[in-house]
Amino acid sequence: MKHLITLCVAFLFFNSLSAQLQPVKWTAEAEKISDTEYNIVYSAIIDDHWHLYSQHLPEGGAIPTEFTYDEDVLGKDFKLVGEAEESESITKFDKVFEMDLTFFDYSATFTQKIEVLNPELSTITSEVDFQACDDKQCIFDSQIFNIQLPNAVQDNSNKDSQIFEPVTWTSKAKKLSDDEYEVEYIASIEPGWHLYSQYLEREDGPIATAFSFNEKVGYTVIGKTTEPETKAIFDPVFDMNIKYFSNEARFVQKIKLTDTDLKTIPAEVFFMVCDDSRCLPPNTVTFYTPIDGSLSTLKTDVVVDEKSQALSEALNLNVTGWDNFEAEEVKEKSNFMIFLLGFLGGLIALLTPCVFPMIPLTVSFFTKSSGDGKKGLANAMLYGFFIFLIYFLLSLPFHVLDSLDPEILNNVSTNVTLNIIFFVIFIAFAFSFFGYYELTLPASWSNALDSKANKIGGWIGVFFMALTLAIVSFSCTGPILGTLLGSSLSSDGGATQLTLGMSGFGLALALPFTLFAMFPKWLNSLPKSGGWLNTVKVVLGFIELALALKFLSNADLVEHWGLLKREVFIGLWIIIGIGLLLYLLGKIRFPHDGPFQKISFSKWSFIVLVFAFVVYLLPGLTNTKYANLELLSGFPPPMFYSLYEKESECPLGLNCYKDLESGIEAAKAENKPIMLDFTGWACVNCRKMEEQVWSQDRVYDILNEDYIIISLYVDDRKLLPEDEQFKFKKANGTLKSIKTIGDKWATLQTLNFKNNSQPYYVLLNHDMELLNRTTAYTPDADEYYEWLIKGLERFEE
């Protein structure tokens, strides 16, 4: 009751302040998902030191944010699908309310999915009620939205629409003195997408973010536009260090007014964003930032001149034939494979001399240490669980590092010093596996833990026994875990994939101890320890040598030493493969090897497998289309990092056109269909398609002989002639400046195909009629070939 009275008094007092204070500025818009489904996105910009509260709070605390809709139309014209989803929030203990409260700082996004029941519905009316507090006061406020729905039906390709707008920009000004202001430009970035820094190593990589200011209208800039601190990440595809931002980026520019009557500060930002599978063409956003501190606004009532109108109309290809094809399905990738690879690593670790002999020893200990068979079985199962838990826990610190700095895991994989250290460590592990020395953790550690396990007993003692196993087996499991660590940290999944891999490893290591405890008679079927275990260990040593070269290659790419060009890297792998073959055939011996015995069938099978792998590597030394080595894509240095000179400006030496008009003229002259290729210099998956799919014989031949390829680079920053530059009016009424070749092709793609991702492929005849459905990243060469064949057949009809 005391809390309730306090809240009522606070509400009456602070509500009087809400008319004066507006620490939260709201915007709302509708994003189309399908013909009947939309996402209503509410965006809140929160002033410094203020908190906006979540929708989900315990009773008796702060007032939660709540969205309401007109009851007269809700359920009749549209319905809500699920609850509104929130962006990432903060949960902390609040001393005033004596409870944990969830809130947002700086910005917040709420997304409500709806289904439209009335096809003529054009506007959604809603209201938000919310509370915001700083350290001294709270305000209670509400805002009504009238949200326009995008057109429900459009002429050609709405059903195939995939317009991505992963960055939302806002801006606000902060007064420093009578004539000086600090303008902050805030980019809210959707999860998985990257916005690039203003300062990149070279111009032939991704597009750098660039701000431009119109100082002729009444202000001047002071100094440079600042941006958040971030570390450069080396990208082997672009062969350069790249700085980028995730989740949010805040750029700040200090300005001085020269016209005291100026009410808004105009500026533009030119930027590019990418995720793990595609890059979007560069875009331009225009700001009109009010100097009174309120949110920036966009002008939507603009009118284009006749020249711009004519050039805009020229971009419309009037593509027909959409109704003949279904939209492409986008399949999501799964991390389950990472778990399986970790599990496989655990199975390999079981076959090492450090782990394998301990299976019967430890299981025997648990089944005999207690007169109660059931208790011994329970302890053995608990022992297996603790082994799994230890390896799972080993990955958790990397999640903490990842939350402190999203780029830190990538820094591990691209930092020159760390890669050299990994290279040296892997070489050391390799020679340890060869038997020249033994790498172990201090014996005092395992002795101390073993002693604790015997003294404590119970489940705690079982845990220390599991920890003892992990330490004792380090000399064999360490290199395998190091491989898993290095490969996980160099991948896009980061700490999440590391946890999956480590969990799989721990599970594979723990299962035998549990299963053999449940069925002790199985122990008799295990092969005896002997020379075969040392052979397994030496084979792992050769694998460690090959993996060590990957880390040296990373450092070589960063520093441009030129030590491990692609052909050199593959050549060293061939030498290592030959060395492994000679060892398996008994031509090379190591210190712990026993007398050479007759080669068994299983060993012969492995020898054939290694020989086949070495033969597979040989074309990688050539300068032919067979040098791609698709099964190893991404592991050796990229194709362009080569000893051979690459002269062709088109992929694989194909004859392509980089201008739409000349390409169409060529198609008409040769009476061939058009393969429209929306690509980009900064598009990683475009390169993968060209090197791994287009290079296949059947695909290469049909592209080379039967199609006219028109490759339009949407991120080409080369300026158009001045008389070809114009303003394009977007669907929301705002203007986009078409100044570069990339601007033109990106707008053409968006306008005609309602898609702005790359790679994006379209098959057309001379009359701009679709010959097959559009397609994007298609790593299956057979599927891509069939797609081309169907388009060709329709053209010939």
Tab-separated table of N, CA and C in Angstrom, residues 393-531:
chain	number	residue	atom	x	y	z
A	393	LEU	N	32.198	-25.397	-20.010
A	393	LEU	CA	32.555	-24.209	-19.231
A	393	LEU	C	33.792	-23.513	-19.788
A	394	LEU	N	34.679	-24.274	-20.417
A	394	LEU	CA	35.892	-23.669	-20.974
A	394	LEU	C	35.582	-22.634	-22.053
A	395	SER	N	34.414	-22.749	-22.694
A	395	SER	CA	34.079	-21.813	-23.776
A	395	SER	C	33.395	-20.549	-23.279
A	396	LEU	N	32.884	-20.550	-22.057
A	396	LEU	CA	32.081	-19.426	-21.572
A	396	LEU	C	32.845	-18.107	-21.473
A	397	PRO	N	34.122	-18.091	-21.071
A	397	PRO	CA	34.820	-16.795	-21.018
A	397	PRO	C	34.829	-16.043	-22.340
A	398	PHE	N	34.775	-16.758	-23.446
A	398	PHE	CA	34.797	-16.089	-24.745
A	398	PHE	C	33.478	-15.358	-25.027
A	399	HIS	N	32.394	-15.800	-24.366
A	399	HIS	CA	31.134	-15.060	-24.494
A	399	HIS	C	31.229	-13.732	-23.760
A	400	VAL	N	31.937	-13.717	-22.636
A	400	VAL	CA	32.130	-12.461	-21.907
A	400	VAL	C	32.943	-11.490	-22.743
A	401	LEU	N	34.018	-12.007	-23.366
A	401	LEU	CA	34.831	-11.144	-24.235
A	401	LEU	C	34.012	-10.629	-25.400
A	402	ASP	N	33.156	-11.503	-25.939
A	402	ASP	CA	32.348	-11.104	-27.098
A	402	ASP	C	31.350	-10.016	-26.740
A	403	SER	N	30.825	-10.046	-25.500
A	403	SER	CA	29.856	-9.028	-25.105
A	403	SER	C	30.533	-7.703	-24.811
A	404	LEU	N	31.822	-7.746	-24.398
A	404	LEU	CA	32.531	-6.495	-24.153
A	404	LEU	C	32.917	-5.815	-25.443
A	405	ASP	N	33.315	-6.580	-26.416
A	405	ASP	CA	33.743	-6.020	-27.701
A	405	ASP	C	33.378	-7.015	-28.791
A	406	PRO	N	32.354	-6.736	-29.595
A	406	PRO	CA	31.911	-7.702	-30.607
A	406	PRO	C	32.997	-8.104	-31.576
A	407	GLU	N	34.038	-7.294	-31.743
A	407	GLU	CA	35.067	-7.608	-32.726
A	407	GLU	C	36.249	-8.376	-32.139
A	408	ILE	N	36.231	-8.616	-30.801
A	408	ILE	CA	37.440	-9.160	-30.182
A	408	ILE	C	37.754	-10.570	-30.676
A	409	LEU	N	36.716	-11.381	-30.947
A	409	LEU	CA	36.972	-12.743	-31.417
A	409	LEU	C	37.551	-12.734	-32.817
A	410	ASN	N	37.095	-11.810	-33.640
A	410	ASN	CA	37.680	-11.699	-34.980
A	410	ASN	C	39.116	-11.192	-34.887
A	411	ASN	N	39.376	-10.327	-33.898
A	411	ASN	CA	40.746	-9.826	-33.725
A	411	ASN	C	41.710	-10.964	-33.407
A	412	VAL	N	41.210	-11.962	-32.665
A	412	VAL	CA	42.066	-13.110	-32.348
A	412	VAL	C	42.517	-13.805	-33.623
A	413	SER	N	41.616	-13.910	-34.573
A	413	SER	CA	41.923	-14.672	-35.785
A	413	SER	C	42.722	-13.879	-36.806
A	414	THR	N	42.775	-12.540	-36.682
A	414	THR	CA	43.450	-11.742	-37.707
A	414	THR	C	44.658	-10.987	-37.185
A	415	ASN	N	44.848	-10.935	-35.879
A	415	ASN	CA	46.006	-10.251	-35.325
A	415	ASN	C	47.288	-10.990	-35.716
A	416	VAL	N	48.253	-10.240	-36.252
A	416	VAL	CA	49.479	-10.856	-36.758
A	416	VAL	C	50.230	-11.581	-35.647
A	417	THR	N	50.407	-10.917	-34.508
A	417	THR	CA	51.168	-11.519	-33.413
A	417	THR	C	50.512	-12.796	-32.916
A	418	LEU	N	49.187	-12.764	-32.732
A	418	LEU	CA	48.479	-13.941	-32.238
A	418	LEU	C	48.541	-15.088	-33.245
A	419	ASN	N	48.449	-14.756	-34.530
A	419	ASN	CA	48.539	-15.817	-35.535
A	419	ASN	C	49.922	-16.449	-35.561
A	420	ILE	N	50.945	-15.641	-35.385
A	420	ILE	CA	52.309	-16.201	-35.313
A	420	ILE	C	52.454	-17.086	-34.080
A	421	ILE	N	51.855	-16.640	-32.952
A	421	ILE	CA	51.911	-17.454	-31.730
A	421	ILE	C	51.194	-18.778	-31.952
A	422	PHE	N	49.984	-18.728	-32.570
A	422	PHE	CA	49.273	-19.966	-32.873
A	422	PHE	C	50.104	-20.863	-33.788
A	423	PHE	N	50.771	-20.266	-34.778
A	423	PHE	CA	51.603	-21.043	-35.696
A	423	PHE	C	52.708	-21.777	-34.932
A	424	VAL	N	53.399	-21.059	-34.034
A	424	VAL	CA	54.488	-21.671	-33.257
A	424	VAL	C	53.954	-22.765	-32.342
A	425	ILE	N	52.797	-22.497	-31.701
A	425	ILE	CA	52.214	-23.491	-30.797
A	425	ILE	C	51.843	-24.765	-31.557
A	426	PHE	N	51.248	-24.609	-32.732
A	426	PHE	CA	50.850	-25.791	-33.504
A	426	PHE	C	52.070	-26.577	-33.983
A	427	ILE	N	53.133	-25.871	-34.344
A	427	ILE	CA	54.370	-26.569	-34.710
A	427	ILE	C	54.906	-27.337	-33.511
A	428	ALA	N	54.849	-26.697	-32.325
A	428	ALA	CA	55.320	-27.369	-31.104
A	428	ALA	C	54.471	-28.607	-30.815
A	429	PHE	N	53.144	-28.498	-30.970
A	429	PHE	CA	52.273	-29.652	-30.772
A	429	PHE	C	52.591	-30.763	-31.777
A	430	ALA	N	52.865	-30.371	-33.015
A	430	ALA	CA	53.145	-31.367	-34.046
A	430	ALA	C	54.367	-32.201	-33.677
A	431	PHE	N	55.461	-31.532	-33.281
A	431	PHE	CA	56.690	-32.278	-32.941
A	431	PHE	C	56.537	-33.055	-31.636
A	432	SER	N	55.612	-32.583	-30.764
A	432	SER	CA	55.302	-33.370	-29.570
A	432	SER	C	54.588	-34.659	-29.975
A	433	PHE	N	53.656	-34.561	-30.916
A	433	PHE	CA	52.984	-35.749	-31.413
A	433	PHE	C	53.964	-36.686	-32.116
A	434	PHE	N	54.987	-36.120	-32.752
A	434	PHE	CA	55.985	-36.962	-33.423
A	434	PHE	C	56.844	-37.726	-32.423
A	435	GLY	N	56.809	-37.293	-31.153
A	435	GLY	CA	57.527	-38.026	-30.115
A	435	GLY	C	58.875	-37.455	-29.736
A	436	TYR	N	59.205	-36.249	-30.181
A	436	TYR	CA	60.515	-35.668	-29.862
A	436	TYR	C	60.556	-35.108	-28.443
A	437	TYR	N	59.413	-34.783	-27.882
A	437	TYR	CA	59.318	-34.330	-26.487
A	437	TYR	C	57.852	-34.453	-26.082
A	438	GLU	N	57.584	-34.254	-24.793
A	438	GLU	CA	56.226	-34.387	-24.264
A	438	GLU	C	55.774	-33.056	-23.700
A	439	LEU	N	54.613	-32.574	-24.150
A	439	LEU	CA	54.024	-31.346	-23.607
A	439	LEU	C	52.954	-31.731	-22.598
A	440	THR	N	53.190	-31.399	-21.327
A	440	THR	CA	52.215	-31.703	-20.279
A	440	THR	C	52.076	-30.509	-19.356
A	441	LEU	N	50.940	-30.447	-18.715
A	441	LEU	CA	50.765	-29.450	-17.664
A	441	LEU	C	51.535	-29.915	-16.432
A	442	PRO	N	51.866	-29.003	-15.508
A	442	PRO	CA	52.661	-29.392	-14.327
A	442	PRO	C	52.041	-30.578	-13.596
A	443	ALA	N	52.898	-31.549	-13.240
A	443	ALA	CA	52.411	-32.750	-12.564
A	443	ALA	C	51.775	-32.415	-11.226
A	444	SER	N	52.226	-31.322	-10.604
A	444	SER	CA	51.682	-30.943	-9.303
A	444	SER	C	50.189	-30.626	-9.402
A	445	TRP	N	49.747	-30.120	-10.574
A	445	TRP	CA	48.324	-29.798	-10.732
A	445	TRP	C	47.471	-31.053	-10.661
A	446	SER	N	47.834	-32.055	-11.463
A	446	SER	CA	47.049	-33.289	-11.484
A	446	SER	C	47.163	-34.043	-10.162
A	447	ASN	N	48.347	-34.010	-9.534
A	447	ASN	CA	48.511	-34.688	-8.246
A	447	ASN	C	47.640	-34.047	-7.172
A	448	ALA	N	47.596	-32.709	-7.178
A	448	ALA	CA	46.785	-32.006	-6.188
A	448	ALA	C	45.310	-32.296	-6.384
A	449	LEU	N	44.871	-32.289	-7.623
A	449	LEU	CA	43.467	-32.562	-7.889
A	449	LEU	C	43.098	-33.997	-7.558
A	450	ASP	N	44.009	-34.934	-7.868
A	450	ASP	CA	43.761	-36.341	-7.578
A	450	ASP	C	43.648	-36.552	-6.076
A	451	SER	N	44.502	-35.847	-5.329
A	451	SER	CA	44.467	-35.946	-3.875
A	451	SER	C	43.146	-35.414	-3.323
A	452	LYS	N	42.674	-34.278	-3.854
A	452	LYS	CA	41.402	-33.719	-3.406
A	452	LYS	C	40.254	-34.665	-3.704
A	453	ALA	N	40.314	-35.301	-4.870
A	453	ALA	CA	39.240	-36.211	-5.251
A	453	ALA	C	39.130	-37.374	-4.273
A	454	ASN	N	40.277	-37.903	-3.822
A	454	ASN	CA	40.280	-39.037	-2.908
A	454	ASN	C	39.830	-38.634	-1.511
A	455	LYS	N	40.187	-37.398	-1.105
A	455	LYS	CA	39.850	-36.945	0.242
A	455	LYS	C	38.389	-36.536	0.364
A	456	ILE	N	37.895	-35.804	-0.627
A	456	ILE	CA	36.555	-35.234	-0.517
A	456	ILE	C	35.479	-36.284	-0.713
A	457	GLY	N	35.604	-37.077	-1.764
A	457	GLY	CA	34.605	-38.086	-2.052
A	457	GLY	C	33.293	-37.474	-2.511
A	458	GLY	N	32.271	-38.308	-2.704
A	458	GLY	CA	30.980	-37.815	-3.142
A	458	GLY	C	31.040	-37.203	-4.532
A	459	TRP	N	30.011	-36.409	-4.848
A	459	TRP	CA	29.935	-35.835	-6.195
A	459	TRP	C	31.024	-34.797	-6.419
A	460	ILE	N	31.484	-34.152	-5.340
A	460	ILE	CA	32.569	-33.186	-5.501
A	460	ILE	C	33.859	-33.921	-5.869
A	461	GLY	N	34.074	-35.057	-5.238
A	461	GLY	CA	35.245	-35.853	-5.574
A	461	GLY	C	35.206	-36.342	-7.007
A	462	VAL	N	34.005	-36.719	-7.480
A	462	VAL	CA	33.861	-37.158	-8.873
A	462	VAL	C	34.208	-36.016	-9.824
A	463	PHE	N	33.792	-34.782	-9.454
A	463	PHE	CA	34.114	-33.626	-10.297
A	463	PHE	C	35.626	-33.435	-10.396
A	464	PHE	N	36.338	-33.558	-9.274
A	464	PHE	CA	37.796	-33.397	-9.312
A	464	PHE	C	38.461	-34.520	-10.098
A	465	MET	N	37.853	-35.719	-10.105
A	465	MET	CA	38.393	-36.801	-10.930
A	465	MET	C	38.274	-36.448	-12.407
A	466	ALA	N	37.129	-35.862	-12.779
A	466	ALA	CA	36.939	-35.449	-14.176
A	466	ALA	C	37.918	-34.349	-14.552
A	467	LEU	N	38.141	-33.412	-13.630
A	467	LEU	CA	39.087	-32.333	-13.888
A	467	LEU	C	40.505	-32.887	-14.017
A	468	THR	N	40.814	-33.906	-13.226
A	468	THR	CA	42.127	-34.549	-13.323
A	468	THR	C	42.324	-35.169	-14.706
A	469	LEU	N	41.282	-35.840	-15.218
A	469	LEU	CA	41.368	-36.437	-16.554
A	469	LEU	C	41.642	-35.360	-17.606
A	470	ALA	N	40.949	-34.218	-17.508
A	470	ALA	CA	41.130	-33.150	-18.487
A	470	ALA	C	42.561	-32.645	-18.487
A	471	ILE	N	43.166	-32.544	-17.294
A	471	ILE	CA	44.537	-32.031	-17.211
A	471	ILE	C	45.551	-33.078	-17.662
A	472	VAL	N	45.361	-34.331	-17.214
A	472	VAL	CA	46.303	-35.390	-17.584
A	472	VAL	C	46.311	-35.625	-19.097
A	473	SER	N	45.145	-35.520	-19.725
A	473	SER	CA	45.039	-35.797	-21.163
A	473	SER	C	45.365	-34.583	-22.025
A	474	PHE	N	45.831	-33.492	-21.393
A	474	PHE	CA	46.041	-32.246	-22.133
A	474	PHE	C	47.018	-32.411	-23.288
A	475	SER	N	48.061	-33.202	-23.109
A	475	SER	CA	49.074	-33.302	-24.160
A	475	SER	C	48.503	-33.881	-25.450
A	476	CYS	N	47.380	-34.623	-25.355
A	476	CYS	CA	46.755	-35.167	-26.563
A	476	CYS	C	45.523	-34.363	-26.989
A	477	THR	N	44.744	-33.888	-26.002
A	477	THR	CA	43.526	-33.140	-26.355
A	477	THR	C	43.820	-31.675	-26.637
A	478	GLY	N	44.909	-31.149	-26.073
A	478	GLY	CA	45.239	-29.736	-26.254
A	478	GLY	C	45.349	-29.306	-27.711
A	479	PRO	N	46.126	-30.034	-28.534
A	479	PRO	CA	46.209	-29.640	-29.947
A	479	PRO	C	44.870	-29.679	-30.674
A	480	ILE	N	44.028	-30.687	-30.341
A	480	ILE	CA	42.721	-30.773	-30.991
A	480	ILE	C	41.844	-29.607	-30.559
A	481	LEU	N	41.875	-29.285	-29.250
A	481	LEU	CA	41.105	-28.140	-28.764
A	481	LEU	C	41.655	-26.836	-29.335
A	482	GLY	N	42.967	-26.757	-29.506
A	482	GLY	CA	43.560	-25.553	-30.099
A	482	GLY	C	43.086	-25.352	-31.520
A	483	THR	N	42.971	-26.457	-32.256
A	483	THR	CA	42.443	-26.381	-33.618
A	483	THR	C	41.005	-25.880	-33.618
A	484	LEU	N	40.196	-26.441	-32.700
A	484	LEU	CA	38.800	-26.031	-32.587
A	484	LEU	C	38.692	-24.567	-32.198
A	485	LEU	N	39.548	-24.136	-31.264
A	485	LEU	CA	39.547	-22.739	-30.824
A	485	LEU	C	39.904	-21.810	-31.972
A	486	GLY	N	40.987	-22.129	-32.672
A	486	GLY	CA	41.431	-21.258	-33.759
A	486	GLY	C	40.410	-21.159	-34.873
A	487	SER	N	39.813	-22.310	-35.259
A	487	SER	CA	38.849	-22.279	-36.365
A	487	SER	C	37.549	-21.603	-35.961
A	488	SER	N	37.122	-21.763	-34.697
A	488	SER	CA	35.882	-21.123	-34.256
A	488	SER	C	36.039	-19.616	-34.180
A	489	LEU	N	37.162	-19.153	-33.662
A	489	LEU	CA	37.371	-17.713	-33.512
A	489	LEU	C	37.594	-17.035	-34.848
A	490	SER	N	37.984	-17.790	-35.876
A	490	SER	CA	38.167	-17.176	-37.191
A	490	SER	C	36.904	-17.247	-38.028
A	491	SER	N	35.838	-17.851	-37.465
A	491	SER	CA	34.583	-17.952	-38.206
A	491	SER	C	33.636	-16.859	-37.760
A	492	ASP	N	32.522	-16.724	-38.483
A	492	ASP	CA	31.544	-15.691	-38.179
A	492	ASP	C	30.765	-16.012	-36.907
A	493	GLY	N	30.669	-17.283	-36.544
A	493	GLY	CA	29.866	-17.638	-35.387
A	493	GLY	C	30.504	-17.281	-34.073
A	494	GLY	N	31.841	-17.124	-34.030
A	494	GLY	CA	32.529	-16.674	-32.842
A	494	GLY	C	32.287	-17.580	-31.654
A	495	ALA	N	31.963	-16.965	-30.482
A	495	ALA	CA	31.848	-17.692	-29.228
A	495	ALA	C	30.727	-18.730	-29.263
A	496	THR	N	29.657	-18.458	-29.970
A	496	THR	CA	28.553	-19.417	-30.045
A	496	THR	C	29.003	-20.712	-30.699
A	497	GLN	N	29.712	-20.604	-31.839
A	497	GLN	CA	30.200	-21.804	-32.494
A	497	GLN	C	31.258	-22.502	-31.637
A	498	LEU	N	32.051	-21.730	-30.892
A	498	LEU	CA	33.049	-22.341	-30.015
A	498	LEU	C	32.356	-23.186	-28.942
A	499	THR	N	31.270	-22.651	-28.350
A	499	THR	CA	30.534	-23.405	-27.341
A	499	THR	C	29.941	-24.679	-27.920
A	500	LEU	N	29.375	-24.581	-29.125
A	500	LEU	CA	28.820	-25.767	-29.769
A	500	LEU	C	29.901	-26.803	-30.021
A	501	GLY	N	31.039	-26.353	-30.528
A	501	GLY	CA	32.130	-27.279	-30.812
A	501	GLY	C	32.685	-27.920	-29.553
A	502	MET	N	32.900	-27.109	-28.507
A	502	MET	CA	33.436	-27.632	-27.248
A	502	MET	C	32.438	-28.588	-26.590
A	503	SER	N	31.132	-28.285	-26.702
A	503	SER	CA	30.118	-29.180	-26.133
A	503	SER	C	30.130	-30.519	-26.849
A	504	GLY	N	30.240	-30.477	-28.182
A	504	GLY	CA	30.330	-31.728	-28.936
A	504	GLY	C	31.569	-32.517	-28.560
A	505	PHE	N	32.700	-31.818	-28.389
A	505	PHE	CA	33.953	-32.473	-28.005
A	505	PHE	C	33.802	-33.151	-26.642
A	506	GLY	N	33.256	-32.403	-25.664
A	506	GLY	CA	33.091	-32.957	-24.324
A	506	GLY	C	32.140	-34.139	-24.297
A	507	LEU	N	31.061	-34.063	-25.104
A	507	LEU	CA	30.102	-35.159	-25.142
A	507	LEU	C	30.737	-36.426	-25.689
A	508	ALA	N	31.526	-36.302	-26.775
A	508	ALA	CA	32.188	-37.478	-27.365
A	508	ALA	C	33.194	-38.074	-26.398
A	509	LEU	N	33.850	-37.232	-25.622
A	509	LEU	CA	34.854	-37.718	-24.675
A	509	LEU	C	34.202	-38.393	-23.470
A	510	ALA	N	33.003	-37.910	-23.110
A	510	ALA	CA	32.346	-38.412	-21.906
A	510	ALA	C	31.551	-39.695	-22.153
A	511	LEU	N	31.017	-39.877	-23.357
A	511	LEU	CA	30.126	-41.008	-23.614
A	511	LEU	C	30.740	-42.374	-23.290
A	512	PRO	N	31.986	-42.652	-23.729
A	512	PRO	CA	32.527	-43.991	-23.466
A	512	PRO	C	32.595	-44.331	-21.981
A	513	PHE	N	32.946	-43.349	-21.143
A	513	PHE	CA	33.055	-43.632	-19.709
A	513	PHE	C	31.694	-43.993	-19.117
A	514	THR	N	30.654	-43.363	-19.610
A	514	THR	CA	29.314	-43.671	-19.110
A	514	THR	C	28.807	-45.007	-19.661
A	515	LEU	N	28.979	-45.219	-20.978
A	515	LEU	CA	28.458	-46.430	-21.607
A	515	LEU	C	29.168	-47.682	-21.104
A	516	PHE	N	30.504	-47.603	-20.971
A	516	PHE	CA	31.235	-48.791	-20.509
A	516	PHE	C	30.962	-49.074	-19.033
A	517	ALA	N	30.588	-48.038	-18.274
A	517	ALA	CA	30.196	-48.265	-16.888
A	517	ALA	C	28.844	-48.968	-16.813
A	518	MET	N	27.962	-48.621	-17.749
A	518	MET	CA	26.655	-49.262	-17.787
A	518	MET	C	26.757	-50.704	-18.279
A	519	PHE	N	27.705	-50.972	-19.168
A	519	PHE	CA	27.871	-52.320	-19.740
A	519	PHE	C	29.343	-52.720	-19.620
A	520	PRO	N	29.797	-53.099	-18.411
A	520	PRO	CA	31.228	-53.379	-18.177
A	520	PRO	C	31.804	-54.456	-19.085
A	521	LYS	N	30.965	-55.399	-19.550
A	521	LYS	CA	31.489	-56.476	-20.385
A	521	LYS	C	32.032	-55.965	-21.709
A	522	TRP	N	31.577	-54.764	-22.108
A	522	TRP	CA	32.074	-54.203	-23.362
A	522	TRP	C	33.579	-53.916	-23.300
A	523	LEU	N	34.108	-53.766	-22.078
A	523	LEU	CA	35.539	-53.469	-21.940
A	523	LEU	C	36.390	-54.569	-22.559
A	524	ASN	N	35.892	-55.798	-22.516
A	524	ASN	CA	36.672	-56.910	-23.063
A	524	ASN	C	36.810	-56.819	-24.580
A	525	SER	N	35.901	-56.080	-25.233
A	525	SER	CA	35.948	-55.979	-26.689
A	525	SER	C	36.863	-54.852	-27.173
A	526	LEU	N	37.378	-54.057	-26.248
A	526	LEU	CA	38.266	-52.961	-26.660
A	526	LEU	C	39.609	-53.513	-27.118
A	527	PRO	N	40.210	-52.961	-28.179
A	527	PRO	CA	41.560	-53.384	-28.566
A	527	PRO	C	42.560	-52.957	-27.502
A	528	LYS	N	43.624	-53.738	-27.357
A	528	LYS	CA	44.632	-53.417	-26.363
A	528	LYS	C	45.470	-52.226	-26.821
A	529	SER	N	45.947	-51.458	-25.829
A	529	SER	CA	46.840	-50.341	-26.155
A	529	SER	C	48.111	-50.887	-26.765
A	530	GLY	N	48.660	-50.121	-27.705
A	530	GLY	CA	49.882	-50.573	-28.350
A	530	GLY	C	50.375	-49.589	-29.373
A	531	GLY	N	51.133	-50.107	-30.350
A	531	GLY	CA	51.754	-49.241	-31.344
A	531	GLY	C	50.762	-48.484	-32.202
